CSV table of C-alpha atoms in Angstrom, one decimal:
chain,number,residue,atom,x,y,z
A,15,UNK,CA,-65.5,-57.8,22.3
A,16,UNK,CA,-62.6,-55.7,23.6
A,17,UNK,CA,-63.5,-54.5,27.1
A,18,UNK,CA,-62.1,-51.0,26.6
A,19,UNK,CA,-64.0,-50.5,23.3
A,20,UNK,CA,-67.2,-52.0,24.7
A,21,UNK,CA,-67.3,-49.3,27.4
A,22,UNK,CA,-66.2,-46.5,25.0
A,23,UNK,CA,-68.5,-47.1,22.1
A,24,UNK,CA,-71.7,-46.3,24.0
A,25,UNK,CA,-70.3,-43.4,25.9
A,26,UNK,CA,-71.2,-39.7,25.5
A,27,UNK,CA,-67.5,-39.1,24.9
A,28,UNK,CA,-67.5,-41.1,21.8
A,29,UNK,CA,-70.8,-39.7,20.6
A,30,UNK,CA,-69.5,-36.2,21.1
A,31,UNK,CA,-66.3,-36.9,19.1
A,32,UNK,CA,-68.3,-38.4,16.2
A,33,UNK,CA,-70.7,-35.4,16.1
A,34,UNK,CA,-67.7,-33.0,15.9
A,35,UNK,CA,-65.7,-35.0,13.3
A,36,UNK,CA,-68.4,-36.4,11.1
A,37,UNK,CA,-71.6,-34.6,11.8
A,38,UNK,CA,-74.7,-35.2,14.0
A,39,UNK,CA,-77.3,-37.9,13.6
A,40,UNK,CA,-78.0,-41.4,14.7
A,41,UNK,CA,-77.1,-42.8,11.3
A,42,UNK,CA,-73.7,-41.1,11.4
A,43,UNK,CA,-73.0,-42.4,14.9
A,44,UNK,CA,-74.0,-45.9,13.9
A,45,UNK,CA,-71.7,-45.8,10.8
A,46,UNK,CA,-68.7,-44.6,12.8
A,47,UNK,CA,-69.4,-47.0,15.6
A,48,UNK,CA,-69.3,-49.9,13.1
A,49,UNK,CA,-66.2,-48.5,11.4
A,50,UNK,CA,-64.2,-48.0,14.6
A,51,UNK,CA,-65.4,-51.3,16.0
A,52,UNK,CA,-64.2,-53.2,13.0
A,53,UNK,CA,-60.8,-51.5,13.4
A,54,UNK,CA,-60.5,-52.8,17.0
A,55,UNK,CA,-61.5,-56.3,15.9
A,56,UNK,CA,-58.9,-56.3,13.2
A,57,UNK,CA,-56.3,-55.1,15.7
A,58,UNK,CA,-56.9,-58.0,18.0
A,59,UNK,CA,-57.1,-60.5,15.1
A,60,UNK,CA,-53.7,-59.3,13.9
A,61,UNK,CA,-51.9,-58.5,17.1
A,62,UNK,CA,-53.8,-60.4,19.8
A,63,UNK,CA,-56.4,-59.6,22.5
A,64,UNK,CA,-55.8,-56.4,24.5
A,65,UNK,CA,-57.3,-55.6,27.9
A,66,UNK,CA,-56.3,-52.0,27.8
A,67,UNK,CA,-53.9,-49.5,26.3
A,68,UNK,CA,-55.6,-49.0,23.0
A,69,UNK,CA,-56.1,-45.6,21.5
A,70,UNK,CA,-57.6,-44.1,18.4
A,71,UNK,CA,-56.1,-41.5,16.2
A,72,UNK,CA,-57.7,-39.7,13.2
A,73,UNK,CA,-56.4,-37.4,10.5
A,74,UNK,CA,-58.7,-35.8,7.9
A,75,UNK,CA,-58.4,-35.5,4.2
A,76,UNK,CA,-58.5,-32.0,2.8
A,77,UNK,CA,-60.2,-30.1,0.0
A,78,UNK,CA,-58.5,-27.2,-1.7
A,79,UNK,CA,-60.8,-24.2,-1.9
A,80,UNK,CA,-58.4,-21.8,-3.6
A,81,UNK,CA,-54.7,-21.4,-4.4
A,82,UNK,CA,-54.2,-24.1,-7.0
A,83,UNK,CA,-50.4,-24.8,-7.1
A,84,UNK,CA,-49.4,-21.7,-5.2
A,85,UNK,CA,-48.0,-23.2,-2.0
A,86,UNK,CA,-44.7,-24.5,-3.4
A,87,UNK,CA,-43.8,-21.0,-4.5
A,88,UNK,CA,-44.6,-19.5,-1.1
A,89,UNK,CA,-48.1,-18.3,-2.1
A,90,UNK,CA,-51.5,-18.2,-0.4
A,91,UNK,CA,-54.0,-21.0,-0.3
A,92,UNK,CA,-57.5,-21.5,1.1
A,93,UNK,CA,-58.2,-25.1,2.2
A,94,UNK,CA,-60.4,-27.1,4.5
A,95,UNK,CA,-60.3,-30.4,6.4
A,96,UNK,CA,-63.2,-32.7,5.5
A,97,UNK,CA,-65.2,-35.5,7.2
A,98,UNK,CA,-63.4,-38.2,5.3
A,99,UNK,CA,-60.4,-39.4,7.3
A,100,UNK,CA,-57.7,-42.0,8.0
A,101,UNK,CA,-58.1,-43.6,11.4
A,102,UNK,CA,-55.9,-45.9,13.5
A,103,UNK,CA,-56.3,-48.2,16.4
A,104,UNK,CA,-52.9,-48.2,18.2
A,105,UNK,CA,-51.0,-49.7,21.1
A,106,UNK,CA,-47.5,-48.7,22.1
A,107,UNK,CA,-44.7,-51.3,22.4
A,108,UNK,CA,-41.2,-51.5,23.8
A,109,UNK,CA,-39.5,-53.3,21.0
A,110,UNK,CA,-38.5,-50.2,19.0
A,111,UNK,CA,-40.4,-51.6,16.0
A,112,UNK,CA,-43.5,-50.2,14.2
A,113,UNK,CA,-45.9,-52.6,12.6
A,114,UNK,CA,-48.7,-51.0,10.5
A,115,UNK,CA,-51.6,-53.1,9.1
A,116,UNK,CA,-53.5,-50.9,6.7
A,117,UNK,CA,-56.8,-52.2,5.3
A,118,UNK,CA,-56.3,-53.6,1.9
A,119,UNK,CA,-52.5,-53.7,2.0
A,120,UNK,CA,-49.8,-56.0,3.3
A,121,UNK,CA,-48.5,-55.2,6.8
A,122,UNK,CA,-45.4,-53.0,7.0
A,123,UNK,CA,-42.7,-53.5,9.6
A,124,UNK,CA,-40.2,-50.6,10.3
A,125,UNK,CA,-37.3,-51.1,12.7
A,126,UNK,CA,-36.2,-47.8,14.3
A,127,UNK,CA,-32.5,-48.6,14.8
A,128,UNK,CA,-31.6,-46.8,11.6
A,129,UNK,CA,-33.7,-44.0,10.3
A,130,UNK,CA,-31.4,-42.7,7.5
A,131,UNK,CA,-32.9,-41.8,4.1
A,132,UNK,CA,-33.0,-44.7,1.7
A,133,UNK,CA,-33.5,-43.9,-2.0
A,134,UNK,CA,-34.5,-47.5,-2.7
A,135,UNK,CA,-37.6,-46.8,-0.6
A,136,UNK,CA,-38.7,-43.7,-2.5
A,137,UNK,CA,-42.4,-43.8,-3.3
A,138,UNK,CA,-43.3,-46.4,-0.7
A,139,UNK,CA,-45.5,-46.3,2.4
A,140,UNK,CA,-42.6,-47.7,4.3
A,141,UNK,CA,-40.6,-44.6,3.5
A,142,UNK,CA,-43.4,-42.4,5.0
A,143,UNK,CA,-43.4,-44.3,8.3
A,144,UNK,CA,-39.6,-44.5,8.6
A,145,UNK,CA,-39.4,-40.9,7.5
A,146,UNK,CA,-41.8,-39.6,10.1
A,147,UNK,CA,-39.9,-41.3,12.9
A,148,UNK,CA,-36.6,-40.0,11.4
A,149,UNK,CA,-37.7,-36.4,11.1
A,150,UNK,CA,-39.3,-36.3,14.5
A,151,UNK,CA,-36.2,-37.8,16.1
A,152,UNK,CA,-34.0,-35.3,14.3
A,153,UNK,CA,-36.2,-32.5,15.7
A,154,UNK,CA,-35.7,-33.7,19.2
A,155,UNK,CA,-39.0,-35.6,19.8
A,156,UNK,CA,-39.2,-39.0,21.2
A,157,UNK,CA,-40.1,-41.9,19.0
A,158,UNK,CA,-40.8,-45.6,19.7
A,159,UNK,CA,-42.5,-48.7,18.6
A,160,UNK,CA,-46.2,-49.4,18.2
A,161,UNK,CA,-48.7,-51.7,16.6
A,162,UNK,CA,-51.5,-50.2,14.5
A,163,UNK,CA,-54.4,-51.2,12.3
A,164,UNK,CA,-55.4,-48.4,9.9
A,165,UNK,CA,-58.5,-47.7,7.8
A,166,UNK,CA,-59.3,-44.8,5.5
A,167,UNK,CA,-62.4,-43.3,4.0
A,168,UNK,CA,-60.3,-40.8,2.1
A,169,UNK,CA,-60.7,-42.2,-1.4
A,170,UNK,CA,-57.4,-42.8,-3.2
A,171,UNK,CA,-57.0,-40.7,-6.2
A,172,UNK,CA,-59.8,-38.4,-5.0
A,173,UNK,CA,-57.7,-35.3,-4.8
A,174,UNK,CA,-58.5,-35.2,-1.0
A,175,UNK,CA,-54.9,-36.1,-0.2
A,176,UNK,CA,-55.0,-39.5,1.4
A,177,UNK,CA,-51.2,-39.4,1.5
A,178,UNK,CA,-51.1,-36.2,3.6
A,179,UNK,CA,-53.7,-37.7,5.9
A,180,UNK,CA,-51.5,-40.8,6.4
A,181,UNK,CA,-48.4,-38.7,7.0
A,182,UNK,CA,-50.1,-36.5,9.5
A,183,UNK,CA,-51.6,-39.5,11.2
A,184,UNK,CA,-48.3,-41.3,11.7
A,185,UNK,CA,-46.8,-38.0,13.2
A,186,UNK,CA,-49.8,-37.7,15.5
A,187,UNK,CA,-49.4,-41.3,16.7
A,188,UNK,CA,-45.7,-40.9,17.5
A,189,UNK,CA,-46.5,-37.6,19.2
A,190,UNK,CA,-49.4,-39.0,21.2
A,191,UNK,CA,-47.7,-42.1,22.3
A,192,UNK,CA,-44.3,-40.7,23.2
A,193,UNK,CA,-44.5,-36.9,23.6
A,194,UNK,CA,-47.9,-36.3,25.3
A,195,UNK,CA,-49.5,-35.0,22.1
A,196,UNK,CA,-47.6,-31.7,22.4
A,197,UNK,CA,-46.5,-31.0,18.8
A,198,UNK,CA,-48.5,-28.1,17.5
A,199,UNK,CA,-50.5,-28.5,14.3
A,200,UNK,CA,-48.3,-26.3,12.1
A,201,UNK,CA,-45.1,-28.2,13.2
A,202,UNK,CA,-46.8,-31.5,12.6
A,203,UNK,CA,-47.6,-30.4,9.0
A,204,UNK,CA,-43.9,-29.3,8.5
A,205,UNK,CA,-42.8,-32.7,9.7
A,206,UNK,CA,-45.2,-34.5,7.2
A,207,UNK,CA,-44.0,-32.3,4.3
A,208,UNK,CA,-40.4,-33.0,5.0
A,209,UNK,CA,-41.1,-36.7,5.1
A,210,UNK,CA,-42.7,-36.6,1.7
A,211,UNK,CA,-39.9,-34.4,0.2
A,212,UNK,CA,-36.9,-36.1,1.7
A,213,UNK,CA,-37.9,-39.7,2.5
A,214,UNK,CA,-40.6,-40.3,-0.1
A,215,UNK,CA,-38.9,-38.3,-2.9
A,216,UNK,CA,-41.8,-36.1,-3.9
A,217,UNK,CA,-41.3,-32.3,-4.1
A,218,UNK,CA,-44.7,-31.4,-2.7
A,219,UNK,CA,-45.7,-28.1,-1.1
A,220,UNK,CA,-47.2,-27.8,2.4
A,221,UNK,CA,-50.9,-27.1,1.8
A,222,UNK,CA,-52.2,-30.7,2.0
A,223,UNK,CA,-50.4,-31.5,5.3
A,224,UNK,CA,-51.3,-28.1,6.8
A,225,UNK,CA,-55.0,-28.4,6.1
A,226,UNK,CA,-55.1,-32.0,7.4
A,227,UNK,CA,-53.2,-31.1,10.5
A,228,UNK,CA,-54.9,-27.9,11.5
A,229,UNK,CA,-58.5,-28.6,10.6
A,230,UNK,CA,-61.5,-26.4,9.7
A,231,UNK,CA,-61.3,-23.9,6.8
A,232,UNK,CA,-58.1,-21.9,6.8
A,233,UNK,CA,-56.2,-19.4,4.8
A,234,UNK,CA,-52.5,-20.3,4.7
A,235,UNK,CA,-49.9,-17.7,3.7
A,236,UNK,CA,-46.5,-19.3,3.0
A,237,UNK,CA,-44.6,-16.1,2.4
A,238,UNK,CA,-42.5,-16.5,5.5
A,239,UNK,CA,-41.0,-19.7,6.8
A,240,UNK,CA,-43.4,-19.7,9.7
A,241,UNK,CA,-46.6,-19.9,7.6
A,242,UNK,CA,-49.5,-17.7,8.7
A,243,UNK,CA,-52.6,-19.7,9.3
A,244,UNK,CA,-56.0,-18.0,9.9
A,245,UNK,CA,-59.4,-19.8,10.5
A,246,UNK,CA,-62.5,-18.8,8.6
A,247,UNK,CA,-66.0,-19.8,9.8
A,248,UNK,CA,-68.0,-21.3,6.9
A,249,UNK,CA,-71.0,-23.6,6.6
A,250,UNK,CA,-72.0,-24.0,3.0
A,251,UNK,CA,-75.0,-26.2,3.9
A,252,UNK,CA,-76.5,-23.5,6.0
A,253,UNK,CA,-76.4,-21.3,2.9
A,254,UNK,CA,-78.1,-23.9,0.8
A,255,UNK,CA,-75.2,-25.4,-1.0
A,256,UNK,CA,-73.2,-28.7,-1.0
A,257,UNK,CA,-69.5,-28.8,-1.5
A,258,UNK,CA,-68.9,-31.8,-3.8
A,259,UNK,CA,-65.9,-33.5,-5.3
A,260,UNK,CA,-66.2,-35.7,-8.3
A,261,UNK,CA,-63.7,-38.3,-9.2
A,262,UNK,CA,-63.7,-38.3,-13.0
A,263,UNK,CA,-61.1,-41.1,-13.2
A,264,UNK,CA,-57.6,-41.3,-14.4
A,265,UNK,CA,-54.4,-42.7,-12.8
A,266,UNK,CA,-52.2,-40.4,-10.7
A,267,UNK,CA,-49.4,-43.0,-10.5
A,268,UNK,CA,-47.3,-41.8,-13.4
A,269,UNK,CA,-47.9,-38.1,-13.1
A,270,UNK,CA,-45.2,-37.2,-10.6
A,271,UNK,CA,-43.1,-35.5,-13.3
A,272,UNK,CA,-46.1,-33.5,-14.4
A,273,UNK,CA,-46.7,-32.2,-10.9
A,274,UNK,CA,-43.0,-31.5,-10.4
A,275,UNK,CA,-42.8,-29.6,-13.7
A,276,UNK,CA,-45.2,-26.9,-12.5
A,277,UNK,CA,-43.0,-26.1,-9.5
A,278,UNK,CA,-39.8,-26.3,-11.6
A,279,UNK,CA,-41.1,-24.0,-14.3
A,280,UNK,CA,-42.4,-21.4,-11.8
A,281,UNK,CA,-39.1,-21.5,-10.0
A,282,UNK,CA,-37.3,-21.1,-13.3
A,283,UNK,CA,-39.0,-17.8,-13.9
A,284,UNK,CA,-38.1,-16.7,-10.4
A,285,UNK,CA,-34.5,-17.7,-11.0
A,286,UNK,CA,-34.4,-15.5,-14.0
A,287,UNK,CA,-34.8,-12.6,-11.6
A,288,UNK,CA,-32.3,-14.0,-9.2
A,289,UNK,CA,-34.9,-15.3,-6.7
A,290,UNK,CA,-35.8,-18.8,-5.5
A,291,UNK,CA,-39.7,-18.6,-5.7
A,292,UNK,CA,-42.2,-16.4,-7.5
A,293,UNK,CA,-43.5,-14.9,-4.2
A,294,UNK,CA,-40.1,-13.0,-4.1
A,295,UNK,CA,-40.6,-11.5,-7.6
A,296,UNK,CA,-43.1,-8.7,-8.2
A,297,UNK,CA,-45.7,-9.5,-10.9
A,298,UNK,CA,-44.9,-6.2,-12.6
A,299,UNK,CA,-41.2,-7.3,-13.0
A,300,UNK,CA,-42.3,-10.4,-14.9
A,301,UNK,CA,-44.9,-8.7,-17.1
A,302,UNK,CA,-42.5,-5.8,-18.0
A,303,UNK,CA,-39.8,-8.2,-19.2
A,304,UNK,CA,-42.1,-10.9,-20.6
A,305,UNK,CA,-40.2,-11.1,-23.9
A,306,UNK,CA,-36.9,-12.1,-22.4
A,307,UNK,CA,-38.6,-14.4,-19.8
A,308,UNK,CA,-40.3,-16.2,-22.7
A,309,UNK,CA,-37.0,-16.8,-24.4
A,310,UNK,CA,-35.3,-17.9,-21.2
A,311,UNK,CA,-38.0,-20.1,-19.7
A,312,UNK,CA,-40.5,-20.9,-22.4
A,313,UNK,CA,-44.1,-19.9,-22.9
A,314,UNK,CA,-45.7,-22.5,-20.5
A,315,UNK,CA,-43.5,-21.4,-17.7
A,316,UNK,CA,-44.6,-17.8,-18.2
A,317,UNK,CA,-48.2,-18.7,-18.3
A,318,UNK,CA,-47.8,-20.7,-15.1
A,319,UNK,CA,-46.2,-17.8,-13.5
A,320,UNK,CA,-49.1,-15.5,-14.5
A,321,UNK,CA,-51.5,-18.1,-13.0
A,322,UNK,CA,-49.5,-18.0,-9.7
A,323,UNK,CA,-49.9,-14.2,-9.4
A,324,UNK,CA,-53.6,-14.2,-10.3
A,325,UNK,CA,-54.4,-17.2,-8.1
A,326,UNK,CA,-52.4,-15.8,-5.1
A,327,UNK,CA,-54.5,-12.6,-5.2
A,328,UNK,CA,-57.7,-14.5,-5.8
A,329,UNK,CA,-57.3,-16.4,-2.5
A,330,UNK,CA,-57.7,-13.1,-0.7
A,331,UNK,CA,-60.9,-12.4,-2.7
A,332,UNK,CA,-62.4,-15.8,-1.8
A,333,UNK,CA,-61.5,-15.4,1.9
A,334,UNK,CA,-63.1,-11.9,2.0
A,335,UNK,CA,-66.2,-13.1,0.3
A,336,UNK,CA,-66.7,-16.0,2.7
A,337,UNK,CA,-66.1,-13.8,5.7
A,338,UNK,CA,-68.6,-11.3,4.3
A,339,UNK,CA,-71.2,-14.0,3.5
A,340,UNK,CA,-71.1,-13.1,-0.2
A,341,UNK,CA,-71.5,-16.4,-1.9
A,342,UNK,CA,-72.0,-15.0,-5.5
A,343,UNK,CA,-68.6,-13.2,-5.2
A,344,UNK,CA,-67.0,-16.4,-3.8
A,345,UNK,CA,-68.4,-18.5,-6.6
A,346,UNK,CA,-67.2,-16.0,-9.2
A,347,UNK,CA,-63.7,-16.3,-7.8
A,348,UNK,CA,-63.9,-20.1,-7.8
A,349,UNK,CA,-64.9,-20.1,-11.4
A,350,UNK,CA,-62.1,-17.8,-12.4
A,351,UNK,CA,-59.7,-20.0,-10.4
A,352,UNK,CA,-60.9,-23.0,-12.5
A,353,UNK,CA,-60.4,-21.1,-15.8
A,354,UNK,CA,-56.9,-20.1,-14.8
A,355,UNK,CA,-55.9,-23.6,-13.9
A,356,UNK,CA,-57.3,-24.8,-17.2
A,357,UNK,CA,-55.8,-22.1,-19.5
A,358,UNK,CA,-52.7,-20.9,-17.8
A,359,UNK,CA,-51.5,-23.6,-15.3
A,360,UNK,CA,-52.6,-26.3,-17.8
A,361,UNK,CA,-53.3,-29.0,-15.3
A,362,UNK,CA,-56.6,-30.2,-16.6
A,363,UNK,CA,-55.3,-32.5,-19.4
A,364,UNK,CA,-52.7,-35.2,-18.8
A,365,UNK,CA,-52.9,-36.9,-22.2
A,366,UNK,CA,-54.7,-36.0,-25.4
A,367,UNK,CA,-56.9,-39.2,-25.1
A,368,UNK,CA,-57.8,-38.6,-21.4
A,369,UNK,CA,-60.0,-35.6,-20.9
A,370,UNK,CA,-62.2,-36.7,-18.0
A,371,UNK,CA,-61.5,-33.6,-15.9
A,372,UNK,CA,-62.4,-31.3,-18.7
A,373,UNK,CA,-65.6,-33.2,-19.3
A,374,UNK,CA,-66.5,-33.1,-15.6
A,375,UNK,CA,-65.9,-29.3,-15.4
A,376,UNK,CA,-68.0,-28.6,-18.5
A,377,UNK,CA,-70.9,-30.9,-17.5
A,378,UNK,CA,-70.9,-29.1,-14.1
A,379,UNK,CA,-70.9,-25.7,-15.8
A,380,UNK,CA,-73.8,-26.6,-18.0
A,381,UNK,CA,-75.8,-28.1,-15.1
A,382,UNK,CA,-75.2,-25.2,-12.7
A,383,UNK,CA,-75.9,-22.3,-15.1
A,384,UNK,CA,-74.0,-19.9,-12.8
A,385,UNK,CA,-75.8,-21.0,-9.6
A,386,UNK,CA,-72.7,-22.4,-7.9
A,387,UNK,CA,-69.2,-23.0,-9.2
A,388,UNK,CA,-66.8,-25.6,-10.6
A,389,UNK,CA,-63.1,-26.0,-10.9
A,390,UNK,CA,-60.2,-28.4,-11.0
A,391,UNK,CA,-59.4,-29.8,-7.6
A,392,UNK,CA,-56.0,-30.5,-6.1
A,393,UNK,CA,-53.0,-31.4,-8.2
A,394,UNK,CA,-54.9,-31.8,-11.4
A,395,UNK,CA,-54.0,-33.7,-14.6
A,396,UNK,CA,-56.3,-36.6,-13.6
A,397,UNK,CA,-58.9,-37.3,-11.0
A,398,UNK,CA,-61.0,-34.8,-9.2
A,399,UNK,CA,-63.0,-31.7,-9.8
A,400,UNK,CA,-64.8,-29.6,-7.2
A,401,UNK,CA,-68.3,-28.1,-7.4
A,402,UNK,CA,-70.7,-26.1,-5.3
A,403,UNK,CA,-74.2,-27.3,-5.9
A,404,UNK,CA,-77.6,-26.0,-4.6
A,405,UNK,CA,-78.9,-28.6,-2.1
A,406,UNK,CA,-82.2,-28.6,-3.8
A,407,UNK,CA,-80.5,-29.9,-7.0
A,408,UNK,CA,-77.9,-32.1,-5.3
A,409,UNK,CA,-79.6,-35.5,-6.1
A,410,UNK,CA,-79.8,-34.5,-9.8
A,411,UNK,CA,-76.2,-33.4,-9.9
A,412,UNK,CA,-75.0,-36.6,-8.3
A,413,UNK,CA,-77.1,-38.6,-10.9
A,414,UNK,CA,-75.5,-36.6,-13.8
A,415,UNK,CA,-72.0,-37.1,-12.5
A,416,UNK,CA,-72.4,-40.8,-11.6
A,417,UNK,CA,-74.0,-41.5,-15.0
A,418,UNK,CA,-70.9,-40.0,-16.6
A,419,UNK,CA,-68.2,-41.2,-14.3
A,420,UNK,CA,-69.6,-44.2,-12.4
A,421,UNK,CA,-71.4,-45.1,-9.2
A,422,UNK,CA,-69.9,-43.4,-6.1
A,423,UNK,CA,-67.9,-40.9,-8.1
A,424,UNK,CA,-69.6,-37.8,-6.6
A,425,UNK,CA,-69.2,-37.1,-2.9
A,426,UNK,CA,-70.7,-34.3,-0.8
A,427,UNK,CA,-68.4,-33.2,2.0
A,428,UNK,CA,-68.6,-31.5,5.4
A,429,UNK,CA,-65.9,-29.1,6.5
A,430,UNK,CA,-64.4,-30.8,9.6
A,431,UNK,CA,-63.6,-28.3,12.4
A,432,UNK,CA,-60.6,-30.3,13.8
A,433,UNK,CA,-57.4,-31.6,12.2
A,434,UNK,CA,-55.5,-34.6,13.6
A,435,UNK,CA,-56.8,-35.8,16.9
A,436,UNK,CA,-55.9,-38.4,19.5
A,437,UNK,CA,-58.9,-40.2,20.9
A,438,UNK,CA,-58.2,-42.2,24.1
A,439,UNK,CA,-60.8,-44.8,24.7
A,440,UNK,CA,-62.1,-43.3,27.9
A,441,UNK,CA,-65.8,-43.3,28.6
A,442,UNK,CA,-65.7,-40.4,31.0
């Protein structure tokens, strides 16, 4: 066993980090000890035995609480980091080369001698790694080589944004190894978004990266370039409810155009009024000229614009309800958010023959009977729904969902209070 890990795994320092990031309990500690230990073993099997110099990094997945598809038009969102994360065991090198060995995937090697954008790499993990180094170097931060083994509990296709967790993780590694972990969480999120936009070729907003990078439950207002981020204290379990996500199935791989169309159509409505994004156009302007906007942009674009305005205001309702401890008001807003995404935003169905998300939402509504809430989660079109379920009925809800969508499809989450972290293996 690696000597550094042997000393760290039984330390109070490691136990404290586990309790903060994943929750308290001997079973949780044992699970994470095994998980991190396996990562160290894989590192040494892949890169050779290490006497010292190893370090852990972690970046969480995120759950969207409110603000479905508002961020890319400078709207408001409510989101939270969760206890499912992407972790790395890392060692710095002097060869100006990054080698990443992610569990379940072929190792990726990135040389840092040329960090220009390469369109041939669009849509690849290699682009995310190269892009993070390129963006950070462009911003004046130091970058360098490292070796890393990576493992993730953020289920792919779960709507918990495994891609954002990976992007934030790579930024945290380069920052921790070469800059003293000085990049603030908001800047780290901006770096990750730019990587996905420019190097990966996906026109995403900033919510996923911001929630993963900052941690906890936060409202994020993207009206200004320097997004306003505010923390909100919230413990659903303490109030008798579980925050669940259910993976109803479906493939996200060919849905990039569907996601991009939402942003494009919202921005087309804004452009009709001479603006870049909907946040710059008053709702009254759109509604007072809705006939001409329909002719210029189409009905779906107008409906999506109306969703933006309603959802943007609803985030404030949800945040106020949570701060005031008014869960019924919060659940009411969650349900209205889900209805708006279904009817106006139209991101529940991807294809006429694939209606898993609609089925999951309707089954949840019938099960909960108003005691809780349900909605589409994340980008939509395929994959995940979100539900707030009474703890006393959680086992029955999980059985219902897993009977419908398969074993392991329903996951109860904890809001993680910290975003991306660097964890030196120091026992004291």
